[in-house]
XYZ file of C-alpha atoms in Angstrom:
639
model
C 11.249 -21.773 19.987
C 8.070 -23.441 21.333
C 10.140 -26.104 23.182
C 12.308 -23.461 24.659
C 10.330 -20.760 26.097
C 13.294 -19.209 27.998
C 15.073 -18.432 24.930
C 13.478 -15.191 24.003
C 13.258 -13.548 26.848
C 17.326 -14.618 27.312
C 17.862 -13.446 24.013
C 16.225 -10.111 24.894
C 18.121 -9.670 28.105
C 21.337 -9.892 26.335
C 20.361 -7.343 23.710
C 19.423 -4.975 26.501
C 22.544 -5.635 28.415
C 24.559 -4.872 24.936
C 22.754 -1.547 24.645
C 23.083 -0.331 28.282
C 27.060 -1.200 27.767
C 26.682 0.537 24.255
C 27.886 -2.369 22.121
C 24.638 -2.466 20.491
C 22.647 1.009 19.901
C 20.572 2.569 17.381
C 22.226 4.585 14.382
C 22.367 8.221 15.049
C 19.729 10.157 13.867
C 20.991 12.942 11.207
C 21.512 16.220 12.709
C 18.577 18.899 13.139
C 19.196 22.217 11.521
C 18.563 25.568 13.019
C 17.397 27.926 9.872
C 14.697 30.619 10.126
C 11.437 30.580 8.172
C 10.642 34.025 6.829
C 7.161 33.145 6.985
C 6.387 34.733 3.593
C 4.426 33.931 0.396
C 3.859 35.543 -2.779
C 0.513 36.967 -2.294
C -0.707 37.500 -6.218
C -0.055 33.742 -7.125
C -1.834 32.772 -3.848
C -4.357 34.897 -4.285
C -5.002 33.230 -7.993
C -4.723 29.522 -6.347
C -7.699 30.758 -4.104
C -9.788 32.128 -6.841
C -8.973 28.842 -9.300
C -9.417 26.593 -6.528
C -13.045 27.954 -5.470
C -14.357 27.618 -8.922
C -13.113 23.870 -9.046
C -14.669 23.139 -6.090
C -18.095 24.797 -7.380
C -17.373 22.738 -10.536
C -16.863 19.442 -8.700
C -20.672 19.161 -8.109
C -22.997 16.349 -8.673
C -19.670 13.877 -7.955
C -17.990 14.287 -11.224
C -14.530 15.153 -12.713
C -15.102 17.809 -15.400
C -12.366 18.784 -17.489
C -12.663 22.603 -16.765
C -12.803 21.866 -13.233
C -10.405 19.480 -13.127
C -7.975 21.940 -15.105
C -9.038 24.826 -12.724
C -8.269 22.535 -9.775
C -5.019 21.228 -10.932
C -3.747 24.996 -11.783
C -5.194 25.866 -8.484
C -2.687 23.378 -7.047
C 0.495 24.632 -8.967
C -0.224 28.312 -8.348
C -0.574 27.440 -4.564
C 2.806 25.194 -4.500
C 4.487 28.285 -6.634
C 3.107 30.944 -4.133
C 4.836 28.898 -0.921
C 8.184 27.183 -2.476
C 11.563 28.743 -1.458
C 13.549 29.594 -4.572
C 16.603 28.565 -2.486
C 15.467 25.478 -0.453
C 17.836 25.033 2.903
C 17.845 21.702 2.236
C 20.099 22.582 -1.182
C 23.180 22.917 0.808
C 23.150 19.106 1.406
C 22.334 18.638 -1.846
C 25.422 20.688 -2.921
C 27.537 19.116 -0.577
C 26.749 15.436 -2.041
C 27.103 16.863 -5.570
C 30.994 18.171 -4.418
C 31.515 14.815 -3.025
C 31.012 13.683 -6.877
C 33.094 16.096 -8.231
C 35.827 15.221 -5.629
C 36.302 12.043 -7.520
C 37.052 13.588 -10.745
C 39.758 16.322 -12.391
C 38.838 18.721 -14.946
C 41.498 19.898 -17.223
C 40.545 22.570 -20.055
C 43.422 22.889 -22.725
C 43.206 23.306 -26.820
C 42.330 19.768 -27.322
C 39.107 20.683 -25.260
C 37.834 19.342 -21.809
C 39.587 16.269 -20.383
C 38.172 14.770 -17.546
C 39.451 12.436 -15.418
C 39.245 10.056 -12.075
C 41.545 11.797 -9.346
C 40.187 9.917 -6.728
C 39.597 6.010 -7.874
C 38.946 4.700 -4.242
C 36.209 7.483 -3.784
C 34.743 6.650 -7.336
C 35.217 2.925 -6.427
C 33.141 2.873 -3.295
C 30.474 5.287 -4.446
C 29.558 3.377 -7.531
C 29.975 0.068 -5.856
C 27.114 1.080 -3.221
C 24.703 2.611 -5.901
C 25.142 -0.911 -7.531
C 24.480 -2.272 -4.304
C 21.390 -0.409 -4.279
C 20.152 -1.186 -7.271
C 21.008 -4.890 -6.780
C 18.615 -4.745 -3.861
C 16.125 -2.855 -5.564
C 16.068 -5.307 -8.228
C 15.375 -8.053 -5.841
C 12.363 -6.027 -4.730
C 11.064 -5.699 -7.867
C 11.209 -9.533 -8.322
C 9.546 -10.164 -5.329
C 6.889 -8.111 -6.377
C 6.446 -9.292 -9.968
C 7.185 -12.765 -9.819
C 4.427 -15.571 -10.927
C 2.130 -12.400 -10.865
C -0.311 -13.806 -13.245
C -0.844 -16.647 -10.628
C -0.454 -15.313 -7.423
C -3.106 -14.877 -6.340
C -4.703 -16.955 -9.155
C -8.275 -15.860 -8.828
C -10.326 -12.710 -8.357
C -13.069 -12.277 -5.866
C -16.026 -10.441 -5.798
C -14.230 -7.182 -4.828
C -12.311 -7.324 -8.450
C -15.694 -7.740 -10.352
C -16.760 -4.084 -8.734
C -13.560 -2.735 -9.358
C -13.323 -3.765 -13.028
C -16.845 -2.759 -13.788
C -15.758 0.770 -11.810
C -12.936 0.977 -14.503
C -15.066 0.281 -17.440
C -17.254 2.769 -16.524
C -14.277 5.523 -16.538
C -13.658 4.337 -19.700
C -17.116 4.980 -21.024
C -16.872 8.922 -19.584
C -18.354 7.804 -16.145
C -15.337 10.212 -14.339
C -16.469 9.773 -10.622
C -14.962 11.301 -7.708
C -16.009 8.791 -5.508
C -17.309 5.277 -6.343
C -20.337 4.354 -4.714
C -20.547 0.874 -5.417
C -19.509 -1.612 -2.915
C -19.992 0.739 0.027
C -17.985 3.362 -1.532
C -14.387 3.795 -2.535
C -11.846 6.656 -3.460
C -11.056 7.229 -7.228
C -7.159 6.626 -7.467
C -6.954 3.515 -8.139
C -9.430 3.220 -11.059
C -7.888 5.997 -13.085
C -4.627 4.431 -12.465
C -5.655 0.934 -13.610
C -7.023 2.556 -17.102
C -3.640 3.752 -17.448
C -1.972 0.738 -16.809
C -4.015 -1.339 -18.986
C -3.973 1.190 -22.065
C -0.196 1.525 -21.730
C 0.380 -2.362 -21.339
C -2.561 -3.420 -23.430
C -3.950 -6.214 -20.759
C -7.437 -5.403 -21.177
C -10.344 -4.920 -18.243
C -8.632 -7.793 -16.753
C -8.079 -9.213 -13.176
C -4.091 -9.079 -14.638
C -4.546 -5.499 -15.167
C -5.659 -4.869 -11.332
C -2.792 -6.921 -9.825
C -0.211 -5.059 -12.196
C -1.659 -1.775 -11.427
C -1.508 -2.303 -7.610
C 1.987 -4.032 -7.958
C 3.298 -1.146 -9.635
C 2.262 1.279 -6.835
C 3.954 -1.441 -4.411
C 6.947 -0.978 -6.412
C 6.810 2.822 -6.256
C 6.751 2.638 -2.488
C 10.118 1.328 -2.227
C 12.384 4.543 -2.917
C 10.800 6.134 -0.083
C 11.352 3.269 2.221
C 14.882 3.692 1.492
C 14.894 7.161 2.226
C 13.146 7.227 5.203
C 15.981 4.706 6.251
C 18.669 7.410 5.669
C 16.308 10.094 7.538
C 16.145 7.927 10.798
C 19.832 6.588 10.381
C 22.133 6.560 7.277
C 22.557 4.848 3.953
C 23.235 1.273 5.848
C 20.031 1.775 7.734
C 18.211 2.786 4.225
C 19.653 -0.241 2.458
C 18.491 -2.632 5.437
C 15.034 -0.987 5.268
C 14.880 -1.593 1.483
C 15.891 -5.185 1.733
C 13.604 -6.051 4.389
C 10.690 -4.260 3.207
C 11.230 -5.269 -0.446
C 10.963 -9.019 0.343
C 8.556 -9.130 2.991
C 5.579 -11.069 2.338
C 3.106 -8.294 3.992
C 3.831 -5.246 1.481
C 4.347 -7.812 -1.059
C 0.985 -9.764 -0.686
C -0.970 -6.532 -0.165
C 0.560 -5.253 -3.466
C -0.502 -8.329 -5.317
C -4.207 -8.535 -4.669
C -5.537 -5.858 -6.956
C -7.260 -3.749 -4.932
C -6.524 -0.408 -2.988
C -4.341 -1.774 -0.020
C -0.794 -0.289 -1.455
C -2.116 3.076 -1.559
C -2.279 3.097 2.298
C 1.710 2.629 2.922
C 2.574 4.000 -0.622
C 1.192 7.555 0.384
C 2.228 7.264 4.254
C 5.766 6.700 3.120
C 6.860 10.199 1.695
C 4.320 11.804 3.639
C 6.551 11.028 6.910
C 9.688 11.166 4.924
C 8.711 15.046 4.376
C 7.163 15.738 7.579
C 10.188 14.325 9.384
C 12.740 15.986 7.133
C 10.872 19.245 6.807
C 11.093 19.586 10.811
C 14.450 18.383 10.909
C 16.191 20.494 8.477
C 13.489 23.513 8.717
C 12.687 23.359 4.849
C 9.146 24.432 4.094
C 9.766 22.901 0.660
C 9.507 19.196 2.504
C 5.822 20.602 3.924
C 4.401 21.461 0.540
C 5.328 17.973 -0.467
C 4.048 16.510 2.646
C 0.808 18.041 1.757
C 1.037 16.882 -1.670
C 1.210 13.478 -0.620
C -1.039 13.429 1.892
C -3.968 15.236 -0.112
C -3.230 12.347 -2.966
C -3.223 9.799 -0.228
C -7.212 10.995 0.798
C -8.175 9.953 -2.781
C -6.531 6.583 -2.381
C -7.802 3.916 0.281
C -10.165 4.559 3.275
C -7.628 3.721 5.923
C -5.449 6.561 5.004
C -7.590 8.942 6.943
C -5.995 8.259 10.032
C -2.849 9.825 8.510
C -3.956 13.323 8.665
C -4.460 12.625 12.231
C -0.992 11.115 12.623
C 0.338 14.141 10.941
C -1.302 16.695 13.500
C 0.066 14.100 16.191
C 3.707 14.522 14.609
C 3.353 18.315 14.826
C 2.205 18.050 18.315
C 4.729 15.851 19.395
C 7.058 18.301 17.668
C 5.904 21.439 19.579
C 6.042 19.746 22.948
C 10.052 19.168 22.200
C 11.159 22.425 21.297
C 11.738 25.047 23.588
C 12.117 28.369 21.264
C 9.047 30.651 20.758
C 10.369 31.167 17.446
C 10.722 27.359 16.705
C 6.542 27.136 17.420
C 5.656 29.955 15.244
C 7.395 28.239 12.581
C 5.806 24.804 13.276
C 2.442 26.319 13.467
C 3.245 27.823 10.050
C 4.246 24.644 8.615
C 1.406 23.106 9.843
C -0.843 25.300 7.973
C 1.176 24.777 4.672
C 0.205 20.887 5.049
C -3.417 21.748 6.173
C -3.432 24.322 3.389
C -1.964 22.069 0.275
C -3.561 18.962 1.465
C -6.908 20.608 1.411
C -6.313 21.928 -2.157
C -5.702 18.676 -3.307
C -8.578 16.921 -1.188
C -11.064 19.498 -2.557
C -13.060 17.249 -5.055
C -13.528 14.777 -2.418
C -14.423 17.164 0.113
C -17.076 18.706 -2.541
C -18.732 15.041 -2.520
C -18.138 14.721 1.196
C -20.252 17.621 1.686
C -23.301 16.647 -0.876
C -23.245 12.617 0.446
C -21.870 12.634 3.842
C -23.526 9.190 4.438
C -21.761 7.796 1.227
C -18.245 9.209 2.085
C -18.234 7.588 5.320
C -20.596 4.677 5.305
C -17.664 2.072 4.933
C -15.846 3.315 7.876
C -18.874 3.908 10.160
C -20.434 0.501 9.456
C -17.182 -0.804 11.330
C -17.970 1.371 14.091
C -21.337 0.166 14.494
C -23.492 2.631 12.564
C -25.396 -0.038 11.083
C -24.758 -3.620 13.037
C -25.287 -3.787 17.384
C -21.888 -3.907 18.707
C -21.242 -7.703 20.487
C -20.195 -6.130 23.337
C -19.182 -3.077 25.383
C -17.263 -0.608 22.907
C -14.225 0.098 24.932
C -13.932 -3.639 25.708
C -13.855 -4.373 21.841
C -11.537 -1.400 21.487
C -9.184 -2.589 24.081
C -9.253 -5.792 22.533
C -8.747 -5.087 19.052
C -5.819 -2.775 20.184
C -4.501 -5.970 21.836
C -4.324 -8.289 18.856
C -3.662 -5.560 16.758
C -0.214 -4.840 18.759
C 0.147 -8.828 18.566
C -0.138 -8.919 14.962
C 3.246 -8.055 13.794
C 5.092 -11.025 15.999
C 2.084 -13.468 16.558
C -1.282 -13.804 14.707
C -2.403 -11.436 11.645
C -5.806 -12.437 12.084
C -8.255 -14.639 9.675
C -8.550 -12.892 6.436
C -7.188 -15.121 3.929
C -7.479 -12.917 1.035
C -4.568 -11.007 1.910
C -2.357 -12.650 4.458
C -1.349 -16.479 5.512
C -3.695 -16.563 8.251
C -2.719 -17.240 12.281
C 0.673 -16.593 12.105
C 3.074 -13.650 12.461
C 2.696 -10.524 10.083
C 6.306 -10.187 10.053
C 8.915 -13.252 9.386
C 10.641 -14.459 12.558
C 14.225 -12.451 11.754
C 12.346 -9.098 11.100
C 9.717 -9.679 13.936
C 12.816 -10.197 16.384
C 14.357 -6.876 14.778
C 11.293 -4.796 15.419
C 10.812 -5.856 18.876
C 14.271 -5.119 19.709
C 13.936 -1.915 17.731
C 11.024 -0.832 19.800
C 12.794 -1.390 23.006
C 15.756 0.332 22.105
C 13.666 3.277 20.763
C 11.797 3.478 24.103
C 14.971 3.424 26.034
C 16.745 5.907 23.679
C 13.820 8.169 23.729
C 14.137 8.021 27.946
C 17.675 9.290 27.588
C 17.817 11.820 24.680
C 14.241 13.014 24.160
C 14.142 13.554 20.507
C 10.897 14.186 18.963
C 11.647 11.580 16.131
C 11.992 8.228 18.468
C 8.664 8.988 19.984
C 7.257 9.548 16.692
C 8.094 6.086 15.247
C 7.051 4.547 18.457
C 3.355 6.589 18.168
C 3.281 5.438 14.177
C 2.673 1.862 15.150
C -0.714 2.060 17.177
C -2.263 5.095 15.203
C -1.155 3.404 11.877
C -3.083 0.151 13.011
C -6.110 1.944 13.793
C -8.030 1.344 10.966
C -8.006 -2.139 11.563
C -8.495 -1.779 15.367
C -11.714 0.243 14.992
C -13.648 -2.243 13.652
C -15.446 -2.462 16.596
C -18.831 -3.929 14.801
C -16.664 -7.151 13.213
C -14.206 -7.651 15.691
C -13.425 -10.962 13.840
C -11.587 -8.428 10.915
C -9.215 -7.446 13.178
C -6.144 -7.597 12.498
C -6.629 -6.611 8.714
C -3.391 -6.496 7.181
C -4.628 -4.093 4.490
C -6.133 -1.611 6.709
C -2.929 -1.781 9.055
C -0.728 -1.518 5.838
C 0.933 1.407 6.329
C 2.352 0.555 9.796
C 4.540 -2.336 7.677
C 6.449 1.028 6.493
C 7.580 1.988 10.290
C 7.963 -1.541 11.578
C 10.109 -2.562 9.210
C 12.007 0.740 9.651
C 12.476 0.131 13.177
C 13.757 -3.412 12.743
C 16.351 -2.059 10.071
C 17.558 0.372 12.635
C 18.149 -2.551 15.101
C 19.850 -4.525 12.403
C 22.070 -1.583 11.600
C 23.177 -1.168 15.255
C 23.811 -4.871 15.289
C 26.055 -4.620 12.223
C 27.547 -1.278 13.763
C 28.153 -3.396 17.393
C 30.789 -5.574 15.864
C 33.456 -2.448 15.759
C 35.230 -0.703 12.571
C 38.213 -2.901 12.270
C 38.442 -4.602 8.854
C 38.057 -8.317 10.495
C 35.099 -7.413 12.407
C 32.888 -5.513 9.450
C 33.711 -8.731 7.451
C 32.062 -10.852 10.357
C 29.402 -8.057 10.882
C 28.294 -8.410 6.887
C 28.779 -12.104 6.931
C 26.171 -12.271 9.553
C 24.085 -9.898 7.809
C 24.205 -11.843 4.535
C 23.054 -14.759 6.453
C 19.990 -13.160 7.949
C 19.293 -11.650 4.723
C 19.327 -15.140 3.153
C 17.012 -16.363 5.800
C 14.635 -13.733 5.676
C 14.235 -13.629 1.719
C 13.792 -17.343 1.974
C 11.072 -17.664 4.717
C 9.313 -14.741 2.946
C 9.359 -16.216 -0.500
C 8.241 -19.009 1.179
C 5.526 -17.533 2.639
C 4.121 -15.734 -0.651
C 5.017 -18.169 -3.344
C 4.292 -21.307 -1.730
C 1.940 -21.025 1.656
C -0.004 -17.838 0.549
C -0.204 -19.162 -3.107
C -1.589 -22.181 -2.254
C -4.124 -21.359 0.826
C -5.506 -18.906 -1.726
C -5.916 -21.141 -4.356
C -7.692 -23.426 -1.848
C -10.208 -20.863 -0.974
C -10.614 -18.712 -4.122
C -13.643 -19.907 -6.755
C -12.255 -21.125 -10.144
C -14.005 -18.336 -12.178
C -11.005 -18.562 -14.869
C -12.195 -22.044 -15.900
C -15.743 -20.812 -16.285
C -14.559 -18.013 -18.249
C -12.799 -20.521 -20.643
C -15.899 -22.234 -20.694
C -17.496 -18.857 -22.084
C -14.397 -18.297 -24.481
C -15.070 -21.534 -26.180
C -19.101 -20.745 -26.512
C -18.034 -17.792 -28.027
C -15.347 -19.299 -30.491
C -17.958 -21.745 -31.462
C -20.972 -19.786 -32.059
C -19.887 -15.989 -32.035
C -21.820 -14.907 -29.020
C -22.365 -15.143 -25.496
C -25.757 -13.310 -25.176
C -27.602 -16.993 -24.588
C -24.938 -18.375 -21.611
C -25.811 -17.732 -18.096
C -24.588 -18.896 -14.354
C -27.305 -20.051 -12.085
C -26.207 -18.593 -8.761
C -26.086 -21.107 -5.916
C -25.493 -19.541 -2.162
C -21.826 -19.244 -1.194
C -20.679 -20.050 -4.724
C -18.767 -18.180 -7.261
C -19.792 -14.314 -8.236
C -21.611 -14.333 -11.834
C -19.546 -11.379 -12.943
C -16.065 -12.572 -12.677
C -16.728 -15.427 -15.520
C -17.301 -12.657 -17.935
C -14.536 -10.589 -17.113
C -12.040 -13.697 -17.792
C -13.910 -13.997 -21.042
C -13.604 -10.363 -21.840
C -16.987 -9.034 -21.081
C -16.403 -7.117 -18.162
C -20.048 -5.096 -17.981
C -22.208 -8.213 -17.569
C -23.792 -10.305 -14.843
C -24.177 -13.660 -16.470
C -26.874 -14.991 -13.562
C -29.932 -16.466 -14.195
C -31.620 -17.679 -10.917
C -33.508 -21.098 -10.945
C -36.777 -19.252 -10.844
C -36.111 -17.467 -13.901
C -34.719 -20.364 -15.801
C -37.946 -20.470 -18.030
C -37.295 -16.863 -19.257
C -34.203 -18.422 -21.404
C -37.158 -19.901 -23.564
C -37.371 -16.761 -25.089
C -34.234 -17.168 -26.650
C -32.650 -18.954 -29.473
C -30.466 -21.997 -29.535
C -27.570 -22.170 -28.696
C -27.452 -21.657 -25.120
C -25.514 -22.838 -22.098
C -26.169 -23.069 -18.730
C -23.322 -22.840 -15.791
C -24.185 -24.616 -12.390
C -22.788 -25.728 -9.362
C -22.449 -29.545 -8.813
C -24.538 -29.843 -5.840
C -27.379 -27.918 -7.488
C -29.672 -30.756 -7.969
C -32.748 -28.267 -8.232
C -31.395 -26.199 -10.913
C -30.446 -29.661 -12.997
C -34.197 -30.918 -12.801
C -35.510 -28.034 -14.036
C -33.142 -27.524 -16.890
C -34.267 -31.039 -18.061
C -37.623 -30.475 -18.079
C -37.118 -27.104 -19.855
C -34.676 -28.729 -22.403
C -35.074 -32.643 -22.334
C -32.720 -32.719 -25.491
C -29.979 -30.891 -23.423
C -26.471 -32.314 -22.832
C -25.036 -32.605 -19.285
C -21.281 -32.574 -18.677
C -19.297 -31.961 -15.514
C -16.223 -29.770 -15.816
C -13.468 -31.256 -13.906
C -11.353 -28.479 -12.365
C -7.822 -28.279 -11.416
C -8.782 -26.910 -7.986
C -9.958 -29.663 -5.262
C -13.729 -29.996 -5.203
C -14.465 -27.343 -7.282
C -16.025 -28.961 -10.393
C -19.460 -27.539 -12.113
C -22.020 -28.589 -14.352
C -22.281 -27.577 -17.966
C -25.746 -27.843 -20.019
C -25.892 -27.392 -23.211
C -28.951 -26.670 -25.396
C -27.650 -26.565 -29.305
C -31.384 -26.574 -30.946
């Protein structure tokens, strides 16, 4: 491509001409419903919900989940949902239609021998189950991409993981925090989720437990991506979205890191789904579900705090496009439902926020310049960050090695091209049809990358695939819509459909191979090159314990920009101890009986000198690492 600068503009020109002549168009959006909402609620359960919710809010003082306040909180949420839930959802008509389609394939006959069930429409039955099998196969492929080589991709933890494991350990000891203040502050969802995962799978307080927990969260995102594809197109769009998102390196990598990153797309996807479907079908229950996921997301990952803004923008866009007064009144009522439900779920964090505003907002404000002077005028940095953020999909994803293959597009070549085409097609269709859903997708991209863009104090941290993670959902959805349009452009004849699906299969193979290489070769090797070999140090600690029965007399001597001295202990099954002993305190080790062991960096000559003076009979050995240039010294004192 670099040698053919005219190819890309020419390709886009052909695509636009195809769109203009209606040969290539986006999938038709599902039809909107016009069914009035009674704008009522059940007063008694609502009042009880308020009473219990207020009591729980008071009980969340001092920043802890207590058994009684948590019970009242959960009860208040159930009562609130029950007071607003419609007994006969309007979406049920659609569900009944799908069920009737199922029944069309069968013939029921009741006689003296019992109930006879036979397949009356074999073609319908076969197509239906073939499609379900195809969806399951694509889902299985996506799960494979998430779980494959999870033990070694990524291979080593870093300091954030040490903080996380210590937080999870504290929860297991009864420290049931609402907000974890360590390491500039973090929401609680992952800590409790990881504790559940390590107990269910027996993986212990380990790096693998963190990775397994977050990769499961990534897998849970997949069904919502599929449903979004149906909501913004059809079932073919849905399976395209499921495939492209399922194999994509971006959501795969951020799900594997073992940090809170996948919580942003996980809760954005259902929030967007139920908001869009609710406004389309005018089904109040969808707004209750949207509020639930919106509230849960606020307990997940700090960048999700942009999603309430996005939700408000969706309602604003909808209000600007509807014409009747009734529709506007209903939309305001539904918006209040979303706010109320999400507020009830957010209430523990709200209580913490009111008591500790500086802790709650510290991480975000530190990026906005609350502590560090900005390196230039704020508006210039913002525009520069926005420009770089919008380019990350197709050009440069930034320089943060822990969650990306640096300085390459966030999307693979095929998905990136489809995304750009989809954006152009959405703009053209919106100009023609003025459908609020098209504008919602277009607006989602700059809004959802805003947590990355707003890193004004540290512009080098933008773009950041973790803080822009939710944008992967809508970007890939837009690409799937463009691909659906391309497949449909071949026409409906059998031969043309064979050609269309053959082309789609070739593109899928290209996409899968490209993303496989990105994750399991490029990212794997780049990460291993940059991360410190704490697992090898943990192995040395474990061997010392096996031989001498304890690790109390093992220390790691810190060195600038070397390992986090807590992580080797995690590998050795000691998650709650920092093994650091600084050079100036090495003489304190004389107070401990032998055997003793000291690990230190291979260029730390000062530590070597001190240890030889303190323990002239000690044995010095060099551990040869499997990682390049990461050897370390072991100084063993046996008597």
